[in-house]
GROMACS .gro file of N, CA, C and O in nm:
model
  264
    1MET      N    1   0.082  -0.120   0.000
    1MET     CA    2   0.000   0.000   0.000
    1MET      C    3   0.086   0.126   0.000
    1MET      O    4   0.056   0.221  -0.071
    2GLN      N    5   0.193   0.124   0.080
    2GLN     CA    6   0.282   0.239   0.089
    2GLN      C    7   0.349   0.266  -0.046
    2GLN      O    8   0.362   0.382  -0.087
    3ASP      N    9   0.388   0.159  -0.117
    3ASP     CA   10   0.451   0.176  -0.248
    3ASP      C   11   0.356   0.240  -0.348
    3ASP      O   12   0.396   0.326  -0.427
    4ARG      N   13   0.230   0.198  -0.343
    4ARG     CA   14   0.131   0.255  -0.434
    4ARG      C   15   0.110   0.403  -0.405
    4ARG      O   16   0.100   0.485  -0.497
    5LEU      N   17   0.107   0.437  -0.278
    5LEU     CA   18   0.088   0.576  -0.239
    5LEU      C   19   0.207   0.661  -0.284
    5LEU      O   20   0.189   0.770  -0.340
    6GLU      N   21   0.328   0.611  -0.265
    6GLU     CA   22   0.447   0.684  -0.308
    6GLU      C   23   0.450   0.699  -0.460
    6GLU      O   24   0.488   0.804  -0.513
    7SER      N   25   0.409   0.594  -0.531
    7SER     CA   26   0.404   0.600  -0.677
    7SER      C   27   0.305   0.707  -0.724
    7SER      O   28   0.334   0.785  -0.815
    8LEU      N   29   0.188   0.711  -0.661
    8LEU     CA   30   0.088   0.811  -0.696
    8LEU      C   31   0.136   0.953  -0.665
    8LEU      O   32   0.114   1.046  -0.743
    9GLU      N   33   0.203   0.969  -0.550
    9GLU     CA   34   0.255   1.100  -0.515
    9GLU      C   35   0.362   1.144  -0.614
    9GLU      O   36   0.366   1.262  -0.654
   10THR      N   37   0.446   1.052  -0.657
   10THR     CA   38   0.550   1.085  -0.756
   10THR      C   39   0.488   1.126  -0.889
   10THR      O   40   0.529   1.225  -0.951
   11LYS      N   41   0.388   1.050  -0.932
   11LYS     CA   42   0.319   1.084  -1.057
   11LYS      C   43   0.249   1.219  -1.047
   11LYS      O   44   0.249   1.297  -1.143
   12MET      N   45   0.191   1.247  -0.930
   12MET     CA   46   0.122   1.374  -0.911
   12MET      C   47   0.222   1.491  -0.914
   12MET      O   48   0.195   1.594  -0.977
   13MET      N   49   0.336   1.475  -0.853
   13MET     CA   50   0.438   1.580  -0.855
   13MET      C   51   0.487   1.604  -0.998
   13MET      O   52   0.507   1.718  -1.040
   14SER      N   53   0.505   1.496  -1.073
   14SER     CA   54   0.548   1.509  -1.212
   14SER      C   55   0.442   1.583  -1.294
   14SER      O   56   0.473   1.670  -1.375
   15ALA      N   57   0.316   1.546  -1.273
   15ALA     CA   58   0.207   1.612  -1.345
   15ALA      C   59   0.201   1.761  -1.310
   15ALA      O   60   0.176   1.845  -1.398
   16GLU      N   61   0.221   1.794  -1.183
   16GLU     CA   62   0.220   1.934  -1.142
   16GLU      C   63   0.335   2.010  -1.207
   16GLU      O   64   0.317   2.125  -1.251
   17ASP      N   65   0.452   1.948  -1.216
   17ASP     CA   66   0.566   2.013  -1.283
   17ASP      C   67   0.537   2.036  -1.430
   17ASP      O   68   0.567   2.143  -1.486
   18GLN      N   69   0.477   1.937  -1.494
   18GLN     CA   70   0.443   1.951  -1.636
   18GLN      C   71   0.339   2.060  -1.656
   18GLN      O   72   0.347   2.139  -1.751
   19LEU      N   73   0.243   2.066  -1.567
   19LEU     CA   74   0.140   2.170  -1.576
   19LEU      C   75   0.200   2.309  -1.558
   19LEU      O   76   0.166   2.403  -1.631
   20ASP      N   77   0.292   2.322  -1.463
   20ASP     CA   78   0.360   2.451  -1.444
   20ASP      C   79   0.437   2.492  -1.569
   20ASP      O   80   0.432   2.608  -1.611
   21GLU      N   81   0.506   2.397  -1.630
   21GLU     CA   82   0.581   2.427  -1.752
   21GLU      C   83   0.487   2.467  -1.866
   21GLU      O   84   0.514   2.560  -1.941
   22LEU      N   85   0.376   2.396  -1.879
   22LEU     CA   86   0.278   2.431  -1.982
   22LEU      C   87   0.220   2.570  -1.957
   22LEU      O   88   0.200   2.648  -2.051
   23ASN      N   89   0.193   2.603  -1.832
   23ASN     CA   90   0.142   2.736  -1.800
   23ASN      C   91   0.243   2.845  -1.838
   23ASN      O   92   0.206   2.949  -1.891
   24ARG      N   93   0.370   2.820  -1.809
   24ARG     CA   94   0.474   2.918  -1.847
   24ARG      C   95   0.482   2.932  -1.999
   24ARG      O   96   0.496   3.043  -2.052
   25THR      N   97   0.469   2.820  -2.070
   25THR     CA   98   0.473   2.824  -2.216
   25THR      C   99   0.356   2.904  -2.271
   25THR      O  100   0.372   2.988  -2.361
   26VAL      N  101   0.238   2.878  -2.219
   26VAL     CA  102   0.119   2.950  -2.265
   26VAL      C  103   0.133   3.099  -2.235
   26VAL      O  104   0.098   3.184  -2.319
   27TRP      N  105   0.187   3.133  -2.119
   27TRP     CA  106   0.206   3.274  -2.084
   27TRP      C  107   0.302   3.341  -2.182
   27TRP      O  108   0.275   3.451  -2.230
   28ARG      N  109   0.414   3.274  -2.212
   28ARG     CA  110   0.511   3.331  -2.307
   28ARG      C  111   0.448   3.349  -2.445
   28ARG      O  112   0.467   3.451  -2.512
   29GLN      N  113   0.371   3.250  -2.488
   29GLN     CA  114   0.305   3.260  -2.618
   29GLN      C  115   0.203   3.373  -2.619
   29GLN      O  116   0.188   3.443  -2.721
   30GLN      N  117   0.133   3.393  -2.510
   30GLN     CA  118   0.037   3.503  -2.503
   30GLN      C  119   0.107   3.637  -2.511
   30GLN      O  120   0.059   3.730  -2.577
   31GLN      N  121   0.222   3.648  -2.443
   31GLN     CA  122   0.301   3.772  -2.451
   31GLN      C  123   0.342   3.798  -2.596
   31GLN      O  124   0.333   3.912  -2.644
   32GLU      N  125   0.386   3.695  -2.665
   32GLU     CA  126   0.428   3.711  -2.804
   32GLU      C  127   0.310   3.746  -2.893
   32GLU      O  128   0.321   3.833  -2.980
   33LEU      N  129   0.195   3.683  -2.869
   33LEU     CA  130   0.075   3.717  -2.946
   33LEU      C  131   0.036   3.862  -2.926
   33LEU      O  132   0.000   3.932  -3.022
   34ASP      N  133   0.040   3.908  -2.802
   34ASP     CA  134   0.006   4.047  -2.774
   34ASP      C  135   0.099   4.142  -2.849
   34ASP      O  136   0.054   4.242  -2.906
   35LEU      N  137   0.227   4.110  -2.850
   35LEU     CA  138   0.325   4.193  -2.921
   35LEU      C  139   0.297   4.192  -3.071
   35LEU      O  140   0.297   4.297  -3.136
   36LEU      N  141   0.271   4.075  -3.125
   36LEU     CA  142   0.243   4.066  -3.269
   36LEU      C  143   0.115   4.139  -3.307
   36LEU      O  144   0.110   4.205  -3.411
   37ARG      N  145   0.013   4.130  -3.223
   37ARG     CA  146  -0.111   4.203  -3.250
   37ARG      C  147  -0.085   4.354  -3.252
   37ARG      O  148  -0.140   4.426  -3.336
   38GLU      N  149  -0.005   4.400  -3.158
   38GLU     CA  150   0.027   4.543  -3.154
   38GLU      C  151   0.104   4.584  -3.279
   38GLU      O  152   0.078   4.690  -3.335
   39GLN      N  153   0.195   4.501  -3.323
   39GLN     CA  154   0.270   4.531  -3.445
   39GLN      C  155   0.179   4.534  -3.567
   39GLN      O  156   0.193   4.620  -3.654
   40VAL      N  157   0.084   4.441  -3.574
   40VAL     CA  158  -0.011   4.440  -3.686
   40VAL      C  159  -0.097   4.566  -3.683
   40VAL      O  160  -0.122   4.628  -3.787
   41ARG      N  161  -0.142   4.607  -3.563
   41ARG     CA  162  -0.220   4.730  -3.553
   41ARG      C  163  -0.138   4.850  -3.600
   41ARG      O  164  -0.189   4.938  -3.671
   42HIS      N  165  -0.012   4.853  -3.561
   42HIS     CA  166   0.076   4.962  -3.601
   42HIS      C  167   0.094   4.964  -3.753
   42HIS      O  168   0.087   5.070  -3.816
   43LEU      N  169   0.117   4.847  -3.812
   43LEU     CA  170   0.132   4.840  -3.957
   43LEU      C  171   0.004   4.878  -4.029
   43LEU      O  172   0.008   4.947  -4.132
   44ALA      N  173  -0.110   4.837  -3.976
   44ALA     CA  174  -0.238   4.875  -4.037
   44ALA      C  175  -0.256   5.026  -4.032
   44ALA      O  176  -0.305   5.087  -4.129
   45GLN      N  177  -0.217   5.087  -3.922
   45GLN     CA  178  -0.227   5.232  -3.911
   45GLN      C  179  -0.135   5.300  -4.012
   45GLN      O  180  -0.173   5.399  -4.074
   46GLN      N  181  -0.016   5.245  -4.029
   46GLN     CA  182   0.076   5.302  -4.127
   46GLN      C  183   0.018   5.291  -4.268
   46GLN      O  184   0.030   5.384  -4.348
   47LEU      N  185  -0.047   5.179  -4.298
   47LEU     CA  186  -0.106   5.162  -4.431
   47LEU      C  187  -0.218   5.263  -4.454
   47LEU      O  188  -0.237   5.312  -4.566
   48LYS      N  189  -0.293   5.296  -4.350
   48LYS     CA  190  -0.401   5.394  -4.364
   48LYS      C  191  -0.347   5.532  -4.396
   48LYS      O  192  -0.416   5.613  -4.459
   49THR      N  193  -0.226   5.562  -4.351
   49THR     CA  194  -0.172   5.696  -4.372
   49THR      C  195  -0.106   5.711  -4.509
   49THR      O  196  -0.077   5.823  -4.550
   50ILE      N  197  -0.084   5.600  -4.577
   50ILE     CA  198  -0.023   5.608  -4.711
   50ILE      C  199  -0.127   5.665  -4.807
   50ILE      O  200  -0.240   5.618  -4.814
   51GLN      N  201  -0.087   5.766  -4.882
   51GLN     CA  202  -0.177   5.829  -4.978
   51GLN      C  203  -0.180   5.746  -5.106
   51GLN      O  204  -0.078   5.727  -5.170
   52PRO      N  205  -0.298   5.696  -5.146
   52PRO     CA  206  -0.305   5.624  -5.274
   52PRO      C  207  -0.272   5.717  -5.389
   52PRO      O  208  -0.312   5.833  -5.390
   53GLY      N  209  -0.197   5.669  -5.482
   53GLY     CA  210  -0.160   5.749  -5.598
   53GLY      C  211  -0.044   5.842  -5.573
   53GLY      O  212   0.000   5.914  -5.663
   54ALA      N  213   0.008   5.845  -5.453
   54ALA     CA  214   0.122   5.930  -5.424
   54ALA      C  215   0.245   5.871  -5.492
   54ALA      O  216   0.256   5.750  -5.506
   55PRO      N  217   0.334   5.957  -5.537
   55PRO     CA  218   0.451   5.904  -5.605
   55PRO      C  219   0.533   5.816  -5.511
   55PRO      O  220   0.558   5.851  -5.396
   56GLY      N  221   0.570   5.701  -5.561
   56GLY     CA  222   0.650   5.608  -5.481
   56GLY      C  223   0.796   5.618  -5.520
   56GLY      O  224   0.839   5.713  -5.587
   57ARG      N  225   0.868   5.521  -5.479
   57ARG     CA  226   1.009   5.518  -5.515
   57ARG      C  227   1.021   5.479  -5.663
   57ARG      O  228   0.943   5.398  -5.712
   58PRO      N  229   1.116   5.536  -5.734
   58PRO     CA  230   1.130   5.506  -5.877
   58PRO      C  231   1.149   5.356  -5.905
   58PRO      O  232   1.099   5.305  -6.004
   59GLU      N  233   1.218   5.287  -5.817
   59GLU     CA  234   1.241   5.144  -5.842
   59GLU      C  235   1.114   5.061  -5.824
   59GLU      O  236   1.107   4.948  -5.868
   60ASP      N  237   1.011   5.119  -5.763
   60ASP     CA  238   0.885   5.048  -5.747
   60ASP      C  239   0.791   5.072  -5.866
   60ASP      O  240   0.690   5.006  -5.879
   61GLU      N  241   0.824   5.168  -5.949
   61GLU     CA  242   0.740   5.202  -6.062
   61GLU      C  243   0.753   5.095  -6.172
   61GLU      O  244   0.861   5.044  -6.199
   62ILE      N  245   0.640   5.065  -6.236
   62ILE     CA  246   0.641   4.971  -6.349
   62ILE      C  247   0.677   5.052  -6.474
   62ILE      O  248   0.615   5.156  -6.500
   63PRO      N  249   0.771   5.003  -6.552
   63PRO     CA  250   0.807   5.076  -6.675
   63PRO      C  251   0.687   5.088  -6.767
   63PRO      O  252   0.601   5.000  -6.771
   64PRO      N  253   0.680   5.197  -6.849
   64PRO     CA  254   0.565   5.220  -6.934
   64PRO      C  255   0.542   5.110  -7.039
   64PRO      O  256   0.430   5.090  -7.082
   65HIS      N  257   0.645   5.040  -7.078
   65HIS     CA  258   0.627   4.939  -7.183
   65HIS      C  259   0.569   4.808  -7.128
   65HIS      O  260   0.548   4.714  -7.202
   66TRP      N  261   0.541   4.802  -7.000
   66TRP     CA  262   0.483   4.680  -6.943
   66TRP      C  263   0.337   4.691  -6.952
   66TRP      O  264   0.244   4.701  -6.926
   0.00000   0.00000   0.00000
């Protein structure tokens, strides 16, 4: 009986460690998602400020014969 109890306690401690690691991973991923969302919002705002039809860089222009 004592061996079974020790085995269960060991498995429970391992499961708790794995859960803690998963929680840390999820937290890090959420931080990264938040950062990426902010960057996308910033890029979308930049796109809104670009004037359509405004002269671009010459190397971006399509030659007239195309």
